[in-house]
Amino acid sequence: MEENKETQEHKWYVVHTHSNYEQKAKKSLEERVKAFHVEEFFDGILVPSEQAPKAAPGKKKSANRRTFPGYILVRMVLTDKTWHVVMNTPKITGFVGGRTSPATIPDSEVEALRAQLEEGAEGRVYKSEFNVGDEVLVNEGPFQNFSGVVDETKPEKGKVRVLVSIFGRSTPVELNFDQITKK
């Protein structure tokens, strides 16, 4: 590894972190980069995550869901000094792909990942294992333990409309895929 920045370019590397500590690892690495005065060798740290809808009774909530738990992406020029800065950062366990010559990720793949994350859960089409006419059981929410029949599927939203029998009448209820199971 060479110290001369002009002869090398910034490349994306996958760095392994302690699981659930990706944000802390990113913050620690940013602080170490400043402390060791190697800012020009680093050009970005990405914790791949997206806002995903979370099922909550009667409320719309979202949670920040990590796309690759236990990993962050770092764009940097790999030199002996920058390698040591990364490797000695708390909550980071190492580079993916090898101790002495870690594998890189093409910029195009990282840009495609960023675009996918920006599109987020809203643009995702969910795979539905439910079909119109399926008998299902509601697992959570105000209709928990009620049985019903799938009336309509909405894979673009990750939802189904289920006809639930309440007081002898079929009542349509919109539920997330993860709130029901097939009977």
N, CA and C atoms as an extended XYZ file, in Angstrom:
549
Properties=species:S:1:pos:R:3:atomname:S:1:resname:S:1:resid:I:1 pbc="F F F"
N         0.841       -1.183        0.000 N   MET     1
C         0.000        0.000        0.000 CA  MET     1
C         0.879        1.237        0.000 C   MET     1
N         0.459        2.194       -0.729 N   GLU     2
C         1.262        3.375       -0.988 CA  GLU     2
C         0.668        4.600       -0.302 C   GLU     2
N         1.502        5.519        0.146 N   GLU     3
C         1.048        6.723        0.840 CA  GLU     3
C         0.673        7.863       -0.106 C   GLU     3
N         1.070        7.791       -1.372 N   ASN     4
C         0.850        8.894       -2.294 CA  ASN     4
C        -0.584        8.879       -2.830 C   ASN     4
N        -1.363        9.865       -2.418 N   LYS     5
C        -2.781        9.950       -2.797 CA  LYS     5
C        -2.959       10.151       -4.293 C   LYS     5
N        -2.055       10.868       -4.934 N   GLU     6
C        -2.208       11.184       -6.343 CA  GLU     6
C        -2.161        9.941       -7.228 C   GLU     6
N        -1.489        8.892       -6.801 N   THR     7
C        -1.375        7.692       -7.629 CA  THR     7
C        -2.536        6.731       -7.411 C   THR     7
N        -3.372        6.984       -6.425 N   GLN     8
C        -4.489        6.103       -6.158 CA  GLN     8
C        -5.795        6.887       -6.165 C   GLN     8
N        -6.875        6.190       -6.392 N   GLU     9
C        -8.173        6.843       -6.413 CA  GLU     9
C        -9.044        6.313       -5.276 C   GLU     9
N       -10.086        7.080       -4.982 N   HIS    10
C       -11.036        6.653       -3.969 CA  HIS    10
C       -11.835        5.468       -4.490 C   HIS    10
N       -11.979        4.446       -3.662 N   LYS    11
C       -12.762        3.258       -4.012 CA  LYS    11
C       -13.639        2.886       -2.824 C   LYS    11
N       -14.732        2.204       -3.118 N   TRP    12
C       -15.641        1.748       -2.075 CA  TRP    12
C       -15.180        0.405       -1.524 C   TRP    12
N       -15.177        0.301       -0.198 N   TYR    13
C       -14.838       -0.941        0.485 CA  TYR    13
C       -15.962       -1.277        1.462 C   TYR    13
N       -16.170       -2.576        1.659 N   VAL    14
C       -17.144       -3.025        2.651 CA  VAL    14
C       -16.378       -3.293        3.934 C   VAL    14
N       -16.880       -2.702        5.021 N   VAL    15
C       -16.221       -2.841        6.320 CA  VAL    15
C       -17.190       -3.531        7.278 C   VAL    15
N       -16.708       -4.552        7.950 N   HIS    16
C       -17.525       -5.312        8.901 CA  HIS    16
C       -17.515       -4.607       10.256 C   HIS    16
N       -18.712       -4.476       10.846 N   THR    17
C       -18.839       -3.834       12.158 CA  THR    17
C       -19.550       -4.782       13.111 C   THR    17
N       -19.563       -4.422       14.385 N   HIS    18
C       -20.399       -5.157       15.330 CA  HIS    18
C       -21.847       -4.914       14.928 C   HIS    18
N       -22.658       -5.959       14.947 N   SER    19
C       -24.051       -5.821       14.549 CA  SER    19
C       -24.775       -4.866       15.491 C   SER    19
N       -25.636       -4.034       14.933 N   ASN    20
C       -26.402       -3.006       15.645 CA  ASN    20
C       -25.553       -1.816       16.090 C   ASN    20
N       -24.304       -1.762       15.671 N   TYR    21
C       -23.430       -0.643       16.021 CA  TYR    21
C       -22.915        0.064       14.768 C   TYR    21
N       -23.625       -0.071       13.655 N   GLU    22
C       -23.168        0.521       12.397 CA  GLU    22
C       -23.053        2.044       12.496 C   GLU    22
N       -24.042        2.696       13.076 N   GLN    23
C       -24.003        4.168       13.201 CA  GLN    23
C       -22.869        4.608       14.129 C   GLN    23
N       -22.662        3.877       15.229 N   LYS    24
C       -21.570        4.228       16.154 CA  LYS    24
C       -20.215        4.003       15.488 C   LYS    24
N       -20.105        2.945       14.694 N   ALA    25
C       -18.852        2.685       13.985 CA  ALA    25
C       -18.580        3.804       12.983 C   ALA    25
N       -19.619        4.251       12.286 N   LYS    26
C       -19.469        5.347       11.335 CA  LYS    26
C       -18.991        6.607       12.042 C   LYS    26
N       -19.638        6.934       13.155 N   LYS    27
C       -19.267        8.138       13.914 CA  LYS    27
C       -17.826        8.038       14.433 C   LYS    27
N       -17.466        6.881       14.963 N   SER    28
C       -16.096        6.682       15.463 CA  SER    28
C       -15.073        6.818       14.345 C   SER    28
N       -15.395        6.258       13.178 N   LEU    29
C       -14.468        6.351       12.049 CA  LEU    29
C       -14.322        7.800       11.589 C   LEU    29
N       -15.424        8.535       11.530 N   GLU    30
C       -15.360        9.955       11.141 CA  GLU    30
C       -14.476       10.736       12.113 C   GLU    30
N       -14.601       10.453       13.408 N   GLU    31
C       -13.785       11.142       14.408 CA  GLU    31
C       -12.306       10.793       14.254 C   GLU    31
N       -12.006        9.515       13.988 N   ARG    32
C       -10.606        9.092       13.820 CA  ARG    32
C        -9.990        9.685       12.554 C   ARG    32
N       -10.793        9.793       11.487 N   VAL    33
C       -10.293       10.388       10.242 CA  VAL    33
C        -9.856       11.828       10.504 C   VAL    33
N       -10.663       12.572       11.271 N   LYS    34
C       -10.297       13.957       11.612 CA  LYS    34
C        -9.083       13.991       12.533 C   LYS    34
N        -9.059       13.121       13.525 N   ALA    35
C        -7.964       13.111       14.502 CA  ALA    35
C        -6.615       12.797       13.850 C   ALA    35
N        -6.615       11.937       12.840 N   PHE    36
C        -5.373       11.551       12.174 CA  PHE    36
C        -5.088       12.396       10.931 C   PHE    36
N        -5.941       13.415       10.678 N   HIS    37
C        -5.749       14.347        9.562 CA  HIS    37
C        -5.613       13.636        8.217 C   HIS    37
N        -6.528       12.704        7.949 N   VAL    38
C        -6.515       11.980        6.678 CA  VAL    38
C        -7.836       12.182        5.923 C   VAL    38
N        -8.460       13.344        6.132 N   GLU    39
C        -9.762       13.619        5.507 CA  GLU    39
C        -9.713       13.500        3.986 C   GLU    39
N        -8.600       13.915        3.366 N   GLU    40
C        -8.518       13.879        1.911 CA  GLU    40
C        -8.488       12.447        1.364 C   GLU    40
N        -8.216       11.473        2.216 N   PHE    41
C        -8.179       10.074        1.790 CA  PHE    41
C        -9.555        9.400        1.896 C   PHE    41
N       -10.498       10.047        2.545 N   PHE    42
C       -11.842        9.487        2.747 CA  PHE    42
C       -12.861       10.368        2.028 C   PHE    42
N       -13.796        9.709        1.335 N   ASP    43
C       -14.764       10.448        0.535 CA  ASP    43
C       -16.196        9.971        0.794 C   ASP    43
N       -16.449        9.408        1.946 N   GLY    44
C       -17.817        9.020        2.272 CA  GLY    44
C       -17.901        7.731        3.061 C   GLY    44
N       -18.843        7.718        3.986 N   ILE    45
C       -19.135        6.525        4.770 CA  ILE    45
C       -20.644        6.345        4.703 C   ILE    45
N       -21.074        5.173        4.290 N   LEU    46
C       -22.489        4.910        4.071 CA  LEU    46
C       -22.945        3.731        4.924 C   LEU    46
N       -24.005        3.956        5.698 N   VAL    47
C       -24.658        2.871        6.429 CA  VAL    47
C       -25.937        2.579        5.643 C   VAL    47
N       -25.934        1.525        4.832 N   PRO    48
C       -27.115        1.253        4.011 CA  PRO    48
C       -28.345        0.951        4.876 C   PRO    48
N       -29.335        1.856        4.815 N   SER    49
C       -30.569        1.672        5.568 CA  SER    49
C       -31.685        2.419        4.853 C   SER    49
N       -32.921        2.064        5.209 N   GLU    50
C       -34.079        2.702        4.597 CA  GLU    50
C       -35.186        2.830        5.621 C   GLU    50
N       -36.073        3.773        5.384 N   GLN    51
C       -37.259        3.927        6.211 CA  GLN    51
C       -38.265        2.889        5.740 C   GLN    51
N       -38.636        1.984        6.620 N   ALA    52
C       -39.571        0.922        6.260 CA  ALA    52
C       -40.826        1.042        7.101 C   ALA    52
N       -41.991        0.777        6.495 N   PRO    53
C       -43.218        0.848        7.273 CA  PRO    53
C       -43.223       -0.217        8.365 C   PRO    53
N       -43.775        0.143        9.512 N   LYS    54
C       -43.815       -0.761       10.647 CA  LYS    54
C       -45.269       -0.895       11.071 C   LYS    54
N       -45.697       -2.120       11.263 N   ALA    55
C       -47.089       -2.349       11.641 CA  ALA    55
C       -47.295       -1.950       13.098 C   ALA    55
N       -48.231       -1.046       13.305 N   ALA    56
C       -48.595       -0.629       14.657 CA  ALA    56
C       -50.108       -0.450       14.671 C   ALA    56
N       -50.763       -0.953       15.698 N   PRO    57
C       -52.218       -0.873       15.740 CA  PRO    57
C       -52.724        0.558       15.635 C   PRO    57
N       -53.485        0.831       14.569 N   GLY    58
C       -54.123        2.125       14.391 CA  GLY    58
C       -53.215        3.279       14.016 C   GLY    58
N       -51.926        3.033       13.821 N   LYS    59
C       -50.994        4.126       13.516 CA  LYS    59
C       -50.088        3.720       12.371 C   LYS    59
N       -49.638        4.735       11.640 N   LYS    60
C       -48.629        4.500       10.609 CA  LYS    60
C       -47.287        4.878       11.204 C   LYS    60
N       -46.416        3.932       11.328 N   LYS    61
C       -45.079        4.192       11.856 CA  LYS    61
C       -44.063        3.708       10.846 C   LYS    61
N       -42.867        4.231       10.978 N   SER    62
C       -41.786        3.717       10.153 CA  SER    62
C       -40.563        3.565       11.029 C   SER    62
N       -39.725        2.633       10.624 N   ALA    63
C       -38.496        2.370       11.362 CA  ALA    63
C       -37.336        2.401       10.387 C   ALA    63
N       -36.179        2.803       10.875 N   ASN    64
C       -34.979        2.809       10.058 CA  ASN    64
C       -34.435        1.384       10.048 C   ASN    64
N       -34.522        0.709        8.906 N   ARG    65
C       -34.098       -0.682        8.807 CA  ARG    65
C       -32.784       -0.758        8.050 C   ARG    65
N       -31.794       -1.397        8.664 N   ARG    66
C       -30.498       -1.560        8.022 CA  ARG    66
C       -30.613       -2.604        6.909 C   ARG    66
N       -30.063       -2.269        5.745 N   THR    67
C       -30.109       -3.177        4.615 CA  THR    67
C       -29.095       -4.300        4.773 C   THR    67
N       -27.918       -3.964        5.287 N   PHE    68
C       -26.858       -4.944        5.505 CA  PHE    68
C       -26.391       -4.854        6.955 C   PHE    68
N       -27.116       -5.484        7.884 N   PRO    69
C       -26.713       -5.400        9.294 CA  PRO    69
C       -25.286       -5.915        9.492 C   PRO    69
N       -24.509       -5.153       10.224 N   GLY    70
C       -23.130       -5.544       10.510 CA  GLY    70
C       -22.114       -5.055        9.486 C   GLY    70
N       -22.551       -4.202        8.538 N   TYR    71
C       -21.631       -3.720        7.503 CA  TYR    71
C       -21.872       -2.246        7.213 C   TYR    71
N       -20.785       -1.547        6.871 N   ILE    72
C       -20.875       -0.185        6.352 CA  ILE    72
C       -20.012       -0.125        5.097 C   ILE    72
N       -20.260        0.880        4.265 N   LEU    73
C       -19.460        1.080        3.059 CA  LEU    73
C       -18.607        2.327        3.250 C   LEU    73
N       -17.342        2.223        2.912 N   VAL    74
C       -16.413        3.334        3.082 CA  VAL    74
C       -15.727        3.610        1.749 C   VAL    74
N       -15.795        4.867        1.308 N   ARG    75
C       -15.094        5.284        0.073 CA  ARG    75
C       -13.806        5.959        0.510 C   ARG    75
N       -12.690        5.356        0.106 N   MET    76
C       -11.398        5.837        0.590 CA  MET    76
C       -10.275        5.436       -0.353 C   MET    76
N        -9.130        6.082       -0.148 N   VAL    77
C        -7.891        5.669       -0.790 CA  VAL    77
C        -7.208        4.751        0.220 C   VAL    77
N        -6.928        3.538       -0.187 N   LEU    78
C        -6.341        2.561        0.722 CA  LEU    78
C        -4.818        2.723        0.771 C   LEU    78
N        -4.338        3.155        1.931 N   THR    79
C        -2.895        3.259        2.188 CA  THR    79
C        -2.643        2.548        3.514 C   THR    79
N        -1.376        2.404        3.890 N   ASP    80
C        -1.075        1.789        5.188 CA  ASP    80
C        -1.727        2.583        6.312 C   ASP    80
N        -1.628        3.902        6.236 N   LYS    81
C        -2.162        4.760        7.302 CA  LYS    81
C        -3.689        4.672        7.365 C   LYS    81
N        -4.380        4.766        6.201 N   THR    82
C        -5.846        4.722        6.223 CA  THR    82
C        -6.341        3.338        6.637 C   THR    82
N        -5.627        2.299        6.248 N   TRP    83
C        -5.986        0.940        6.653 CA  TRP    83
C        -5.954        0.832        8.169 C   TRP    83
N        -4.902        1.354        8.789 N   HIS    84
C        -4.774        1.306       10.252 CA  HIS    84
C        -5.832        2.171       10.936 C   HIS    84
N        -6.177        3.313       10.332 N   VAL    85
C        -7.228        4.166       10.904 CA  VAL    85
C        -8.533        3.371       10.977 C   VAL    85
N        -8.877        2.698        9.897 N   VAL    86
C       -10.120        1.917        9.863 CA  VAL    86
C       -10.033        0.723       10.805 C   VAL    86
N        -8.960       -0.033       10.728 N   MET    87
C        -8.840       -1.273       11.500 CA  MET    87
C        -8.802       -1.049       13.015 C   MET    87
N        -8.348        0.119       13.450 N   ASN    88
C        -8.260        0.388       14.886 CA  ASN    88
C        -9.420        1.235       15.399 C   ASN    88
N       -10.489        1.299       14.625 N   THR    89
C       -11.675        2.052       15.026 CA  THR    89
C       -12.570        1.157       15.880 C   THR    89
N       -13.039        1.679       17.020 N   PRO    90
C       -13.956        0.887       17.845 CA  PRO    90
C       -15.201        0.477       17.063 C   PRO    90
N       -15.678       -0.720       17.314 N   LYS    91
C       -16.875       -1.320       16.705 CA  LYS    91
C       -16.654       -1.791       15.266 C   LYS    91
N       -15.434       -1.623       14.736 N   ILE    92
C       -15.120       -2.139       13.400 CA  ILE    92
C       -14.215       -3.351       13.573 C   ILE    92
N       -14.580       -4.450       12.874 N   THR    93
C       -13.803       -5.682       13.018 CA  THR    93
C       -12.892       -5.957       11.828 C   THR    93
N       -13.107       -5.264       10.700 N   GLY    94
C       -12.200       -5.444        9.578 CA  GLY    94
C       -12.853       -5.220        8.233 C   GLY    94
N       -12.026       -5.330        7.207 N   PHE    95
C       -12.486       -5.200        5.832 CA  PHE    95
C       -13.021       -6.551        5.363 C   PHE    95
N       -13.956       -6.520        4.442 N   VAL    96
C       -14.444       -7.748        3.828 CA  VAL    96
C       -13.583       -8.020        2.608 C   VAL    96
N       -13.137       -9.250        2.471 N   GLY    97
C       -12.409       -9.630        1.270 CA  GLY    97
C       -10.937       -9.925        1.456 C   GLY    97
N       -10.390       -9.670        2.607 N   GLY    98
C        -8.985       -9.990        2.813 CA  GLY    98
C        -8.298       -8.997        3.721 C   GLY    98
N        -7.318       -9.492        4.449 N   ARG    99
C        -6.620       -8.639        5.415 CA  ARG    99
C        -5.688       -7.641        4.747 C   ARG    99
N        -4.984       -8.077        3.719 N   THR   100
C        -3.996       -7.187        3.116 CA  THR   100
C        -4.487       -6.498        1.851 C   THR   100
N        -5.431       -7.118        1.134 N   SER   101
C        -5.951       -6.470       -0.074 CA  SER   101
C        -7.472       -6.664       -0.143 C   SER   101
N        -8.217       -5.820        0.589 N   PRO   102
C        -9.676       -5.961        0.612 CA  PRO   102
C       -10.307       -5.724       -0.757 C   PRO   102
N       -11.417       -6.387       -0.980 N   ALA   103
C       -12.138       -6.255       -2.251 CA  ALA   103
C       -12.834       -4.901       -2.328 C   ALA   103
N       -12.940       -4.376       -3.543 N   THR   104
C       -13.631       -3.100       -3.760 CA  THR   104
C       -14.996       -3.367       -4.388 C   THR   104
N       -15.857       -2.356       -4.315 N   ILE   105
C       -17.171       -2.408       -4.945 CA  ILE   105
C       -17.191       -1.325       -6.014 C   ILE   105
N       -17.647       -1.641       -7.215 N   PRO   106
C       -17.706       -0.617       -8.265 CA  PRO   106
C       -18.645        0.531       -7.874 C   PRO   106
N       -18.275        1.738       -8.263 N   ASP   107
C       -19.102        2.920       -7.985 CA  ASP   107
C       -20.526        2.735       -8.484 C   ASP   107
N       -20.681        2.081       -9.641 N   SER   108
C       -22.014        1.893      -10.228 CA  SER   108
C       -22.915        1.075       -9.310 C   SER   108
N       -22.356        0.072       -8.636 N   GLU   109
C       -23.160       -0.745       -7.714 CA  GLU   109
C       -23.582        0.058       -6.493 C   GLU   109
N       -22.688        0.890       -5.991 N   VAL   110
C       -23.023        1.707       -4.822 CA  VAL   110
C       -24.087        2.738       -5.198 C   VAL   110
N       -23.976        3.320       -6.400 N   GLU   111
C       -24.984        4.284       -6.848 CA  GLU   111
C       -26.337        3.603       -7.030 C   GLU   111
N       -26.341        2.387       -7.555 N   ALA   112
C       -27.604        1.632       -7.702 CA  ALA   112
C       -28.199        1.335       -6.329 C   ALA   112
N       -27.358        0.993       -5.361 N   LEU   113
C       -27.823        0.748       -3.994 CA  LEU   113
C       -28.405        2.015       -3.392 C   LEU   113
N       -27.707        3.137       -3.570 N   ARG   114
C       -28.222        4.419       -3.057 CA  ARG   114
C       -29.582        4.759       -3.660 C   ARG   114
N       -29.722        4.559       -4.966 N   ALA   115
C       -30.998        4.844       -5.641 CA  ALA   115
C       -32.102        3.952       -5.085 C   ALA   115
N       -31.777        2.701       -4.862 N   GLN   116
C       -32.751        1.760       -4.310 CA  GLN   116
C       -33.150        2.184       -2.896 C   GLN   116
N       -32.189        2.628       -2.095 N   LEU   117
C       -32.479        3.053       -0.724 CA  LEU   117
C       -33.302        4.334       -0.710 C   LEU   117
N       -33.012        5.261       -1.644 N   GLU   118
C       -33.783        6.503       -1.713 CA  GLU   118
C       -35.219        6.234       -2.126 C   GLU   118
N       -35.378        5.272       -3.040 N   GLU   119
C       -36.729        4.871       -3.448 CA  GLU   119
C       -37.439        4.268       -2.248 C   GLU   119
N       -36.671        3.523       -1.453 N   GLY   120
C       -37.157        3.005       -0.183 CA  GLY   120
C       -38.277        2.000       -0.302 C   GLY   120
N       -38.902        1.778        0.829 N   ALA   121
C       -39.965        0.790        0.923 CA  ALA   121
C       -41.185        1.212        0.125 C   ALA   121
N       -41.343        2.528       -0.127 N   GLU   122
C       -42.524        3.003       -0.843 CA  GLU   122
C       -42.555        2.474       -2.273 C   GLU   122
N       -41.396        2.362       -2.924 N   GLY   123
C       -41.360        1.935       -4.313 CA  GLY   123
C       -41.248        0.439       -4.487 C   GLY   123
N       -41.172       -0.282       -3.412 N   ARG   124
C       -40.969       -1.713       -3.466 CA  ARG   124
C       -42.282       -2.431       -3.768 C   ARG   124
N       -42.209       -3.468       -4.582 N   VAL   125
C       -43.358       -4.333       -4.812 CA  VAL   125
C       -43.120       -5.593       -4.007 C   VAL   125
N       -44.017       -5.869       -3.094 N   TYR   126
C       -43.883       -7.012       -2.205 CA  TYR   126
C       -44.386       -8.270       -2.899 C   TYR   126
N       -43.786       -9.397       -2.562 N   LYS   127
C       -44.256      -10.667       -3.076 CA  LYS   127
C       -45.390      -11.125       -2.170 C   LYS   127
N       -46.502      -11.418       -2.783 N   SER   128
C       -47.668      -11.827       -2.018 CA  SER   128
C       -47.821      -13.335       -2.061 C   SER   128
N       -47.942      -13.924       -0.896 N   GLU   129
C       -48.225      -15.352       -0.836 CA  GLU   129
C       -49.719      -15.573       -0.652 C   GLU   129
N       -50.482      -14.484       -0.707 N   PHE   130
C       -51.923      -14.543       -0.514 CA  PHE   130
C       -52.647      -14.320       -1.830 C   PHE   130
N       -53.731      -15.063       -2.018 N   ASN   131
C       -54.558      -14.931       -3.205 CA  ASN   131
C       -55.993      -14.654       -2.782 C   ASN   131
N       -56.759      -14.046       -3.666 N   VAL   132
C       -58.170      -13.782       -3.394 CA  VAL   132
C       -58.851      -15.117       -3.102 C   VAL   132
N       -59.590      -15.150       -2.009 N   GLY   133
C       -60.304      -16.365       -1.610 CA  GLY   133
C       -59.599      -17.174       -0.534 C   GLY   133
N       -58.320      -16.866       -0.236 N   ASP   134
C       -57.592      -17.591        0.815 CA  ASP   134
C       -58.194      -17.296        2.184 C   ASP   134
N       -58.303      -18.338        3.002 N   GLU   135
C       -58.723      -18.141        4.389 CA  GLU   135
C       -57.483      -17.813        5.205 C   GLU   135
N       -57.583      -16.747        6.017 N   VAL   136
C       -56.437      -16.284        6.793 CA  VAL   136
C       -56.829      -16.038        8.244 C   VAL   136
N       -55.824      -15.968        9.087 N   LEU   137
C       -55.992      -15.646       10.502 CA  LEU   137
C       -55.214      -14.372       10.769 C   LEU   137
N       -55.826      -13.419       11.458 N   VAL   138
C       -55.170      -12.157       11.787 CA  VAL   138
C       -54.299      -12.379       13.021 C   VAL   138
N       -52.995      -12.037       12.920 N   ASN   139
C       -52.022      -12.269       13.995 CA  ASN   139
C       -51.906      -11.116       14.982 C   ASN   139
N       -52.144       -9.887       14.524 N   GLU   140
C       -51.946       -8.734       15.396 CA  GLU   140
C       -52.886       -7.609       15.028 C   GLU   140
N       -52.976       -6.649       15.917 N   GLY   141
C       -53.856       -5.506       15.689 CA  GLY   141
C       -55.202       -5.700       16.355 C   GLY   141
N       -56.129       -4.803       16.115 N   PRO   142
C       -57.424       -4.861       16.789 CA  PRO   142
C       -58.260       -6.084       16.398 C   PRO   142
N       -57.944       -6.716       15.260 N   PHE   143
C       -58.703       -7.889       14.823 CA  PHE   143
C       -57.934       -9.188       15.058 C   PHE   143
N       -56.988       -9.166       16.002 N   GLN   144
C       -56.169      -10.339       16.306 CA  GLN   144
C       -57.065      -11.525       16.641 C   GLN   144
N       -56.707      -12.697       16.120 N   ASN   145
C       -57.410      -13.970       16.299 CA  ASN   145
C       -58.717      -14.065       15.520 C   ASN   145
N       -59.059      -13.055       14.719 N   PHE   146
C       -60.231      -13.147       13.846 CA  PHE   146
C       -59.828      -13.907       12.590 C   PHE   146
N       -60.776      -14.640       12.031 N   SER   147
C       -60.569      -15.317       10.751 CA  SER   147
C       -61.227      -14.488        9.671 C   SER   147
N       -60.727      -14.648        8.455 N   GLY   148
C       -61.314      -13.917        7.351 CA  GLY   148
C       -60.920      -14.510        6.026 C   GLY   148
N       -61.420      -13.894        4.964 N   VAL   149
C       -61.132      -14.337        3.602 CA  VAL   149
C       -60.529      -13.157        2.844 C   VAL   149
N       -59.427      -13.424        2.125 N   VAL   150
C       -58.772      -12.371        1.344 CA  VAL   150
C       -59.699      -11.947        0.215 C   VAL   150
N       -59.976      -10.651        0.155 N   ASP   151
C       -60.870      -10.085       -0.851 CA  ASP   151
C       -60.070       -9.408       -1.969 C   ASP   151
N       -58.888       -8.846       -1.607 N   GLU   152
C       -58.072       -8.131       -2.584 CA  GLU   152
C       -56.636       -8.090       -2.080 C   GLU   152
N       -55.664       -8.203       -3.002 N   THR   153
C       -54.254       -8.068       -2.628 CA  THR   153
C       -53.703       -6.801       -3.265 C   THR   153
N       -52.814       -6.124       -2.530 N   LYS   154
C       -52.175       -4.901       -3.017 CA  LYS   154
C       -50.665       -5.038       -2.822 C   LYS   154
N       -50.014       -5.810       -3.709 N   PRO   155
C       -48.580       -6.072       -3.525 CA  PRO   155
C       -47.717       -4.819       -3.560 C   PRO   155
N       -48.142       -3.771       -4.282 N   GLU   156
C       -47.345       -2.549       -4.348 CA  GLU   156
C       -47.299       -1.848       -3.002 C   GLU   156
N       -48.286       -2.121       -2.129 N   LYS   157
C       -48.323       -1.517       -0.802 CA  LYS   157
C       -48.000       -2.520        0.302 C   LYS   157
N       -47.915       -3.805       -0.041 N   GLY   158
C       -47.670       -4.828        0.971 CA  GLY   158
C       -48.894       -5.064        1.840 C   GLY   158
N       -50.077       -4.893        1.248 N   LYS   159
C       -51.321       -4.992        2.020 CA  LYS   159
C       -52.328       -5.903        1.331 C   LYS   159
N       -53.290       -6.359        2.124 N   VAL   160
C       -54.428       -7.123        1.612 CA  VAL   160
C       -55.698       -6.595        2.255 C   VAL   160
N       -56.809       -6.759        1.544 N   ARG   161
C       -58.103       -6.454        2.146 CA  ARG   161
C       -58.720       -7.800        2.503 C   ARG   161
N       -59.083       -7.936        3.763 N   VAL   162
C       -59.631       -9.187        4.281 CA  VAL   162
C       -61.059       -8.924        4.737 C   VAL   162
N       -61.970       -9.826        4.377 N   LEU   163
C       -63.352       -9.743        4.858 CA  LEU   163
C       -63.430      -10.525        6.162 C   LEU   163
N       -63.597       -9.792        7.260 N   VAL   164
C       -63.653      -10.379        8.597 CA  VAL   164
C       -65.110      -10.371        9.051 C   VAL   164
N       -65.567      -11.460        9.661 N   SER   165
C       -66.948      -11.544       10.131 CA  SER   165
C       -67.052      -10.925       11.520 C   SER   165
N       -67.760       -9.787       11.591 N   ILE   166
C       -67.974       -9.099       12.865 CA  ILE   166
C       -69.482       -9.001       13.075 C   ILE   166
N       -69.968       -9.577       14.165 N   PHE   167
C       -71.397       -9.612       14.475 CA  PHE   167
C       -72.203      -10.181       13.307 C   PHE   167
N       -71.667      -11.206       12.662 N   GLY   168
C       -72.377      -11.881       11.592 CA  GLY   168
C       -72.326      -11.178       10.253 C   GLY   168
N       -71.613      -10.073       10.151 N   ARG   169
C       -71.509       -9.339        8.891 CA  ARG   169
C       -70.066       -9.332        8.413 C   ARG   169
N       -69.868       -9.451        7.107 N   SER   170
C       -68.520       -9.370        6.538 CA  SER   170
C       -68.094       -7.910        6.485 C   SER   170
N       -66.968       -7.625        7.142 N   THR   171
C       -66.450       -6.261        7.194 CA  THR   171
C       -65.068       -6.240        6.554 C   THR   171
N       -64.844       -5.361        5.548 N   PRO   172
C       -63.510       -5.301        4.928 CA  PRO   172
C       -62.511       -4.594        5.850 C   PRO   172
N       -61.331       -5.206        5.980 N   VAL   173
C       -60.268       -4.667        6.826 CA  VAL   173
C       -58.976       -4.722        6.015 C   VAL   173
N       -58.244       -3.599        5.952 N   GLU   174
C       -56.970       -3.579        5.248 CA  GLU   174
C       -55.853       -3.898        6.230 C   GLU   174
N       -55.040       -4.886        5.894 N   LEU   175
C       -53.963       -5.348        6.771 CA  LEU   175
C       -52.667       -5.497        5.994 C   LEU   175
N       -51.546       -5.418        6.712 N   ASN   176
C       -50.233       -5.673        6.114 CA  ASN   176
C       -50.042       -7.173        5.948 C   ASN   176
N       -49.212       -7.567        4.990 N   PHE   177
C       -48.937       -8.985        4.768 CA  PHE   177
C       -48.457       -9.664        6.049 C   PHE   177
N       -47.650       -8.934        6.849 N   ASP   178
C       -47.086       -9.554        8.052 CA  ASP   178
C       -48.065       -9.628        9.221 C   ASP   178
N       -49.298       -9.150        9.042 N   GLN   179
C       -50.293       -9.205       10.104 CA  GLN   179
C       -51.212      -10.422        9.990 C   GLN   179
N       -51.048      -11.194        8.911 N   ILE   180
C       -51.915      -12.346        8.709 CA  ILE   180
C       -51.108      -13.586        8.329 C   ILE   180
N       -51.731      -14.755        8.551 N   THR   181
C       -51.140      -16.026        8.099 CA  THR   181
C       -52.254      -16.843        7.458 C   THR   181
N       -51.854      -17.712        6.516 N   LYS   182
C       -52.834      -18.595        5.890 CA  LYS   182
C       -53.279      -19.637        6.893 C   LYS   182
N       -54.538      -20.021        6.773 N   LYS   183
C       -55.071      -21.089        7.638 CA  LYS   183
C       -54.704      -22.439        7.092 C   LYS   183
